Short mmCIF file of the C-alpha atoms (twelve columns), coordinates in Angstrom:
data_MODEL
# 
_entry.id   MODEL 
# 
loop_
_atom_site.group_PDB 
_atom_site.id 
_atom_site.type_symbol 
_atom_site.label_atom_id 
_atom_site.label_alt_id 
_atom_site.label_comp_id 
_atom_site.label_asym_id 
_atom_site.label_seq_id 
_atom_site.Cartn_x 
_atom_site.Cartn_y 
_atom_site.Cartn_z 
_atom_site.pdbx_PDB_model_num 
ATOM 1   C CA . MET A 1   -34.653 -11.033 53.808 1 
ATOM 2   C CA . SER A 2   -37.325 -9.927  51.321 1 
ATOM 3   C CA . GLU A 3   -38.067 -6.337  50.454 1 
ATOM 4   C CA . HIS A 4   -40.811 -6.189  53.033 1 
ATOM 5   C CA . GLN A 5   -38.469 -7.392  55.747 1 
ATOM 6   C CA . GLN A 6   -36.291 -4.316  55.591 1 
ATOM 7   C CA . ARG A 7   -38.136 -2.455  58.336 1 
ATOM 8   C CA . VAL A 8   -37.505 0.271   60.890 1 
ATOM 9   C CA . SER A 9   -39.024 1.032   64.249 1 
ATOM 10  C CA . SER A 10  -42.117 3.204   64.574 1 
ATOM 11  C CA . PRO A 11  -43.051 5.093   67.764 1 
ATOM 12  C CA . SER A 12  -45.298 2.224   68.775 1 
ATOM 13  C CA . THR A 13  -43.658 -0.900  67.424 1 
ATOM 14  C CA . SER A 14  -40.622 -2.231  65.660 1 
ATOM 15  C CA . ARG A 15  -41.015 -3.857  62.311 1 
ATOM 16  C CA . ALA A 16  -41.206 -7.213  64.014 1 
ATOM 17  C CA . SER A 17  -44.013 -8.092  61.676 1 
ATOM 18  C CA . ALA A 18  -41.818 -8.096  58.637 1 
ATOM 19  C CA . SER A 19  -42.625 -10.803 56.143 1 
ATOM 20  C CA . PRO A 20  -40.877 -14.109 56.820 1 
ATOM 21  C CA . ALA A 21  -38.257 -15.422 54.434 1 
ATOM 22  C CA . ILE A 22  -39.832 -16.403 51.125 1 
ATOM 23  C CA . ALA A 23  -37.471 -19.213 50.248 1 
ATOM 24  C CA . ALA A 24  -36.194 -21.896 52.542 1 
ATOM 25  C CA . THR A 25  -32.478 -21.485 53.145 1 
ATOM 26  C CA . ALA A 26  -30.028 -22.561 55.794 1 
ATOM 27  C CA . ILE A 27  -29.861 -19.852 58.434 1 
ATOM 28  C CA . GLU A 28  -26.610 -19.110 60.193 1 
ATOM 29  C CA . PRO A 29  -26.616 -18.646 63.988 1 
ATOM 30  C CA . ILE A 30  -25.839 -14.944 63.612 1 
ATOM 31  C CA . ALA A 31  -28.848 -14.540 61.314 1 
ATOM 32  C CA . ILE A 32  -31.064 -16.342 63.831 1 
ATOM 33  C CA . ALA A 33  -29.805 -14.003 66.562 1 
ATOM 34  C CA . GLN A 34  -30.602 -10.999 64.383 1 
ATOM 35  C CA . VAL A 35  -34.145 -12.269 63.786 1 
ATOM 36  C CA . VAL A 36  -34.682 -12.793 67.509 1 
ATOM 37  C CA . VAL A 37  -33.246 -9.427  68.511 1 
ATOM 38  C CA . ARG A 38  -35.153 -7.499  65.837 1 
ATOM 39  C CA . ASN A 39  -38.459 -9.067  66.741 1 
ATOM 40  C CA . ALA A 40  -37.864 -8.633  70.460 1 
ATOM 41  C CA . VAL A 41  -37.632 -4.847  70.125 1 
ATOM 42  C CA . PRO A 42  -41.364 -4.275  70.859 1 
ATOM 43  C CA . ILE A 43  -41.110 -6.371  74.035 1 
ATOM 44  C CA . VAL A 44  -38.175 -4.242  75.198 1 
ATOM 45  C CA . GLY A 45  -40.081 -1.111  74.218 1 
ATOM 46  C CA . ILE A 46  -43.064 -2.145  76.328 1 
ATOM 47  C CA . LEU A 47  -41.028 -3.194  79.365 1 
ATOM 48  C CA . VAL A 48  -38.394 -0.462  79.295 1 
ATOM 49  C CA . PHE A 49  -39.779 2.501   77.381 1 
ATOM 50  C CA . GLY A 50  -43.423 2.277   78.319 1 
ATOM 51  C CA . TRP A 51  -44.881 1.514   74.901 1 
ATOM 52  C CA . LYS A 52  -48.528 0.559   75.114 1 
ATOM 53  C CA . ALA A 53  -48.905 -3.173  74.496 1 
ATOM 54  C CA . PHE A 54  -52.264 -2.862  72.785 1 
ATOM 55  C CA . ASN A 55  -50.876 -0.181  70.463 1 
ATOM 56  C CA . VAL A 56  -48.228 -2.673  69.384 1 
ATOM 57  C CA . LEU A 57  -50.845 -5.391  68.822 1 
ATOM 58  C CA . ALA A 58  -53.034 -3.042  66.809 1 
ATOM 59  C CA . LEU A 59  -50.062 -2.038  64.664 1 
ATOM 60  C CA . TYR A 60  -49.217 -5.684  64.068 1 
ATOM 61  C CA . PHE A 61  -52.758 -6.122  62.775 1 
ATOM 62  C CA . VAL A 62  -52.578 -2.988  60.616 1 
ATOM 63  C CA . ASP A 63  -49.257 -4.114  59.205 1 
ATOM 64  C CA . THR A 64  -50.688 -7.542  58.346 1 
ATOM 65  C CA . MET A 65  -53.636 -6.017  56.527 1 
ATOM 66  C CA . MET A 66  -51.470 -3.559  54.611 1 
ATOM 67  C CA . VAL A 67  -49.110 -6.271  53.441 1 
ATOM 68  C CA . LEU A 68  -52.077 -8.374  52.328 1 
ATOM 69  C CA . ALA A 69  -53.476 -5.334  50.496 1 
ATOM 70  C CA . ALA A 70  -50.162 -4.846  48.687 1 
ATOM 71  C CA . LEU A 71  -50.012 -8.517  47.685 1 
ATOM 72  C CA . CYS A 72  -53.629 -8.498  46.478 1 
ATOM 73  C CA . ALA A 73  -52.865 -5.393  44.419 1 
ATOM 74  C CA . VAL A 74  -49.930 -7.210  42.816 1 
ATOM 75  C CA . VAL A 75  -52.193 -10.155 41.989 1 
ATOM 76  C CA . ALA A 76  -54.722 -7.787  40.402 1 
ATOM 77  C CA . CYS A 77  -51.909 -6.302  38.336 1 
ATOM 78  C CA . GLY A 78  -50.650 -9.727  37.283 1 
ATOM 79  C CA . LEU A 79  -54.072 -10.887 36.148 1 
ATOM 80  C CA . THR A 80  -55.295 -7.710  34.459 1 
ATOM 81  C CA . PHE A 81  -54.434 -5.820  31.288 1 
ATOM 82  C CA . VAL A 82  -52.411 -2.679  31.969 1 
ATOM 83  C CA . ASP A 83  -53.092 0.342   29.788 1 
ATOM 84  C CA . ARG A 84  -49.636 1.613   28.798 1 
ATOM 85  C CA . ASP A 85  -50.781 3.857   25.962 1 
ATOM 86  C CA . SER A 86  -50.943 6.989   28.075 1 
ATOM 87  C CA . VAL A 87  -49.885 8.367   31.441 1 
ATOM 88  C CA . ALA A 88  -53.519 8.738   32.425 1 
ATOM 89  C CA . GLY A 89  -54.208 5.157   31.446 1 
ATOM 90  C CA . ARG A 90  -51.301 3.837   33.475 1 
ATOM 91  C CA . ALA A 91  -52.271 5.958   36.473 1 
ATOM 92  C CA . ASN A 92  -55.854 4.724   36.247 1 
ATOM 93  C CA . SER A 93  -54.671 1.117   36.070 1 
ATOM 94  C CA . GLU A 94  -52.387 1.486   39.086 1 
ATOM 95  C CA . ALA A 95  -55.136 3.191   41.088 1 
ATOM 96  C CA . GLY A 96  -57.463 0.331   40.201 1 
ATOM 97  C CA . PHE A 97  -54.950 -2.290  41.338 1 
ATOM 98  C CA . ILE A 98  -54.286 -0.537  44.644 1 
ATOM 99  C CA . GLY A 99  -57.993 0.060   45.177 1 
ATOM 100 C CA . ALA A 100 -58.727 -3.623  44.590 1 
ATOM 101 C CA . GLY A 101 -56.038 -4.597  47.086 1 
ATOM 102 C CA . ILE A 102 -57.387 -2.239  49.719 1 
ATOM 103 C CA . PHE A 103 -60.953 -3.449  49.171 1 
ATOM 104 C CA . ILE A 104 -60.013 -7.112  49.577 1 
ATOM 105 C CA . ALA A 105 -57.880 -6.397  52.654 1 
ATOM 106 C CA . ALA A 106 -60.677 -4.338  54.212 1 
ATOM 107 C CA . PHE A 107 -63.090 -7.228  53.685 1 
ATOM 108 C CA . ILE A 108 -60.645 -9.675  55.298 1 
ATOM 109 C CA . ALA A 109 -59.943 -7.245  58.136 1 
ATOM 110 C CA . ILE A 110 -63.441 -7.555  59.590 1 
ATOM 111 C CA . PRO A 111 -63.210 -11.159 60.831 1 
ATOM 112 C CA . LEU A 112 -59.495 -10.907 61.542 1 
ATOM 113 C CA . GLY A 113 -59.772 -7.645  63.454 1 
ATOM 114 C CA . VAL A 114 -62.673 -8.413  65.793 1 
ATOM 115 C CA . PRO A 115 -60.501 -10.692 67.996 1 
ATOM 116 C CA . LEU A 116 -58.501 -7.607  68.995 1 
ATOM 117 C CA . VAL A 117 -61.321 -7.018  71.466 1 
ATOM 118 C CA . PHE A 118 -60.490 -10.348 73.108 1 
ATOM 119 C CA . MET A 119 -56.800 -9.481  73.077 1 
ATOM 120 C CA . ALA A 120 -57.702 -6.448  75.169 1 
ATOM 121 C CA . ASN A 121 -59.771 -8.701  77.448 1 
ATOM 122 C CA . GLY A 122 -62.865 -6.744  76.448 1 
ATOM 123 C CA . ASP A 123 -61.466 -3.490  77.854 1 
ATOM 124 C CA . MET A 124 -62.996 -0.891  75.527 1 
ATOM 125 C CA . GLY A 125 -61.127 1.827   77.385 1 
ATOM 126 C CA . THR A 126 -57.836 0.343   76.163 1 
ATOM 127 C CA . ILE A 127 -59.111 0.217   72.594 1 
ATOM 128 C CA . LYS A 128 -60.376 3.809   72.713 1 
ATOM 129 C CA . ALA A 129 -57.045 4.964   74.137 1 
ATOM 130 C CA . THR A 130 -55.225 3.399   71.178 1 
ATOM 131 C CA . LEU A 131 -57.606 4.964   68.657 1 
ATOM 132 C CA . GLY A 132 -56.997 8.337   70.306 1 
ATOM 133 C CA . ASP A 133 -53.222 7.978   70.423 1 
ATOM 134 C CA . ARG A 134 -51.388 10.043  67.801 1 
ATOM 135 C CA . SER A 135 -48.358 7.734   67.882 1 
ATOM 136 C CA . PHE A 136 -50.572 4.867   66.719 1 
ATOM 137 C CA . TYR A 137 -51.467 6.756   63.557 1 
ATOM 138 C CA . VAL A 138 -47.848 7.735   62.982 1 
ATOM 139 C CA . GLY A 139 -46.887 4.065   63.207 1 
ATOM 140 C CA . ALA A 140 -49.729 3.111   60.854 1 
ATOM 141 C CA . ALA A 141 -48.595 5.756   58.353 1 
ATOM 142 C CA . ILE A 142 -45.053 4.366   58.389 1 
ATOM 143 C CA . GLN A 143 -46.406 0.871   57.804 1 
ATOM 144 C CA . ALA A 144 -48.520 2.131   54.922 1 
ATOM 145 C CA . ALA A 145 -45.398 3.633   53.346 1 
ATOM 146 C CA . PHE A 146 -43.545 0.323   53.625 1 
ATOM 147 C CA . ALA A 147 -46.521 -1.587  52.199 1 
ATOM 148 C CA . LEU A 148 -46.599 0.809   49.245 1 
ATOM 149 C CA . TRP A 149 -42.868 0.300   48.758 1 
ATOM 150 C CA . THR A 150 -43.439 -3.459  48.756 1 
ATOM 151 C CA . TYR A 151 -46.101 -3.055  46.059 1 
ATOM 152 C CA . ILE A 152 -43.852 -0.842  43.954 1 
ATOM 153 C CA . GLY A 153 -40.992 -3.336  44.160 1 
ATOM 154 C CA . LEU A 154 -43.146 -6.296  43.174 1 
ATOM 155 C CA . ARG A 155 -44.921 -4.243  40.512 1 
ATOM 156 C CA . ARG A 156 -41.587 -3.357  38.932 1 
ATOM 157 C CA . ALA A 157 -40.606 -7.015  38.985 1 
ATOM 158 C CA . LEU A 158 -43.794 -7.880  37.103 1 
ATOM 159 C CA . GLY A 159 -43.043 -5.168  34.583 1 
ATOM 160 C CA . ALA A 160 -39.561 -6.612  34.103 1 
ATOM 161 C CA . GLY A 161 -40.978 -9.992  33.136 1 
ATOM 162 C CA . ALA A 162 -41.469 -11.800 36.441 1 
ATOM 163 C CA . THR A 163 -44.714 -13.690 37.032 1 
ATOM 164 C CA . LEU A 164 -46.907 -14.181 40.075 1 
ATOM 165 C CA . GLU A 165 -45.481 -17.692 40.304 1 
ATOM 166 C CA . THR A 166 -41.826 -16.680 40.184 1 
ATOM 167 C CA . LEU A 167 -42.460 -13.936 42.725 1 
ATOM 168 C CA . ARG A 168 -44.150 -16.552 44.925 1 
ATOM 169 C CA . ILE A 169 -47.005 -14.214 45.781 1 
ATOM 170 C CA . LYS A 170 -49.191 -17.031 47.080 1 
ATOM 171 C CA . ARG A 171 -46.477 -18.145 49.487 1 
ATOM 172 C CA . ARG A 172 -45.913 -14.577 50.644 1 
ATOM 173 C CA . PHE A 173 -49.635 -14.222 51.268 1 
ATOM 174 C CA . ALA A 174 -49.761 -17.502 53.196 1 
ATOM 175 C CA . LEU A 175 -46.825 -16.575 55.433 1 
ATOM 176 C CA . THR A 176 -48.371 -13.215 56.294 1 
ATOM 177 C CA . PHE A 177 -51.964 -14.400 56.678 1 
ATOM 178 C CA . LEU A 178 -51.239 -17.591 58.624 1 
ATOM 179 C CA . ARG A 179 -48.979 -15.776 61.059 1 
ATOM 180 C CA . TRP A 180 -51.957 -13.757 62.263 1 
ATOM 181 C CA . ILE A 181 -54.175 -16.858 62.203 1 
ATOM 182 C CA . ALA A 182 -51.684 -18.599 64.512 1 
ATOM 183 C CA . VAL A 183 -52.044 -15.761 66.994 1 
ATOM 184 C CA . LEU A 184 -55.849 -15.909 66.750 1 
ATOM 185 C CA . ALA A 185 -55.723 -19.637 67.486 1 
ATOM 186 C CA . VAL A 186 -54.074 -18.798 70.798 1 
ATOM 187 C CA . VAL A 187 -56.582 -16.010 71.454 1 
ATOM 188 C CA . TYR A 188 -59.529 -18.366 71.064 1 
ATOM 189 C CA . THR A 189 -58.162 -20.727 73.701 1 
ATOM 190 C CA . GLY A 190 -59.253 -18.093 76.217 1 
ATOM 191 C CA . ILE A 191 -55.786 -17.954 77.740 1 
ATOM 192 C CA . GLY A 192 -55.912 -14.164 77.746 1 
ATOM 193 C CA . ARG A 193 -58.231 -14.254 80.749 1 
ATOM 194 C CA . LEU A 194 -55.417 -15.684 82.838 1 
ATOM 195 C CA . PHE A 195 -53.339 -12.559 82.291 1 
ATOM 196 C CA . GLY A 196 -56.024 -9.989  83.064 1 
ATOM 197 C CA . HIS A 197 -54.750 -6.464  82.454 1 
ATOM 198 C CA . TYR A 198 -51.542 -7.885  81.000 1 
ATOM 199 C CA . ALA A 199 -53.282 -9.842  78.242 1 
ATOM 200 C CA . PRO A 200 -52.200 -7.445  75.439 1 
ATOM 201 C CA . PHE A 201 -48.555 -7.890  76.454 1 
ATOM 202 C CA . ALA A 202 -48.981 -11.678 76.534 1 
ATOM 203 C CA . PHE A 203 -50.298 -11.629 72.966 1 
ATOM 204 C CA . VAL A 204 -47.424 -9.404  71.844 1 
ATOM 205 C CA . VAL A 205 -45.093 -12.131 73.137 1 
ATOM 206 C CA . VAL A 206 -47.130 -14.743 71.235 1 
ATOM 207 C CA . TYR A 207 -46.945 -12.719 68.018 1 
ATOM 208 C CA . VAL A 208 -43.205 -12.223 68.406 1 
ATOM 209 C CA . ALA A 209 -42.689 -15.955 68.983 1 
ATOM 210 C CA . VAL A 210 -44.786 -16.878 65.933 1 
ATOM 211 C CA . THR A 211 -42.961 -14.340 63.774 1 
ATOM 212 C CA . ILE A 212 -39.539 -15.622 64.829 1 
ATOM 213 C CA . PHE A 213 -40.598 -19.182 64.021 1 
ATOM 214 C CA . ALA A 214 -42.029 -18.127 60.644 1 
ATOM 215 C CA . GLU A 215 -38.867 -16.240 59.703 1 
ATOM 216 C CA . ILE A 216 -36.379 -18.851 60.851 1 
ATOM 217 C CA . ALA A 217 -38.275 -21.910 59.588 1 
ATOM 218 C CA . PRO A 218 -40.925 -20.708 57.096 1 
ATOM 219 C CA . ASP A 219 -41.553 -24.139 55.605 1 
ATOM 220 C CA . ARG A 220 -41.985 -25.812 58.980 1 
ATOM 221 C CA . PHE A 221 -44.330 -23.004 59.955 1 
ATOM 222 C CA . LEU A 222 -46.403 -23.457 56.806 1 
ATOM 223 C CA . ARG A 223 -46.598 -27.216 57.229 1 
ATOM 224 C CA . ALA A 224 -47.717 -26.737 60.833 1 
ATOM 225 C CA . MET A 225 -50.606 -24.478 59.815 1 
ATOM 226 C CA . PRO A 226 -53.913 -25.639 58.265 1 
ATOM 227 C CA . GLY A 227 -53.770 -25.129 54.513 1 
ATOM 228 C CA . GLY A 228 -50.180 -23.953 54.567 1 
ATOM 229 C CA . ALA A 229 -48.438 -27.158 53.499 1 
ATOM 230 C CA . GLU A 230 -49.159 -26.604 49.796 1 
ATOM 231 C CA . ASP A 231 -47.090 -23.405 49.895 1 
ATOM 232 C CA . ALA A 232 -44.155 -24.978 51.726 1 
ATOM 233 C CA . ASP A 233 -41.085 -26.131 49.863 1 
ATOM 234 C CA . ALA A 234 -40.251 -29.822 50.010 1 
ATOM 235 C CA . PRO A 235 -37.811 -30.759 52.804 1 
ATOM 236 C CA . ALA A 236 -34.174 -30.801 51.769 1 
ATOM 237 C CA . GLY A 237 -33.337 -34.060 50.060 1 
ATOM 238 C CA . ALA A 238 -36.959 -35.066 49.512 1 
ATOM 239 C CA . ALA A 239 -36.759 -34.594 45.746 1 
ATOM 240 C CA . THR A 240 -33.551 -36.595 45.616 1 
ATOM 241 C CA . ARG A 241 -35.132 -39.447 47.537 1 
ATOM 242 C CA . ARG A 242 -38.180 -39.424 45.243 1 
ATOM 243 C CA . ASP A 243 -35.943 -39.576 42.192 1 
ATOM 244 C CA . ALA A 244 -33.979 -42.456 43.710 1 
ATOM 245 C CA . ARG A 245 -37.182 -44.402 44.334 1 
ATOM 246 C CA . ARG A 246 -38.281 -43.823 40.728 1 
ATOM 247 C CA . VAL A 247 -34.956 -45.163 39.441 1 
ATOM 248 C CA . LYS A 248 -35.385 -48.316 41.528 1 
# 
């Protein structure tokens, strides 16, 4: 798993939203079981420990936005001159990169966050309860710490000579962004109305299912999503077959 996949549980959600695998590799059955179990933790928490389903959904959204902010900050760093002449210069550069990432993520968050109202079936009381729940902010703070750690790790890799291409930042972004888009596609079918008060839990299940799919088969997931195919690796053996055809 990537650096952002090494997650722990928060009071409101597990790190089920960890970034899917960046490179396509064969996954052993035990690894598949681990992915399923890890991502199922929030469902168990809701059913057994009384976690609030909408809190979990909201934290999934916050986590998505924070990861996108971290990735955007890395892109800003990779495309911009870094002042290394002084400590103040370096600090100013890093603050600028992080600020740019946060700004872009905040802009994206508006259209991606509004559907949370539909996930709650329009129940503003549920949304207000989440915004007034201290555990939600504790979970968000933990996610922010992990997002910052992700940025630091990728930033160090850039400093060591890696590039945005070798770090596959675009693919990372696509896997994170399209995972939430897949959930929104389900939301806009209007299926939430069928579940009434239980709609938030239903969408937690949808998110968990999408995340498991994206982690186990990231390339299939990307190819199944609009605009994601260009970030998917070629199927195993495809390059060999192309080379064979060229030889013929």
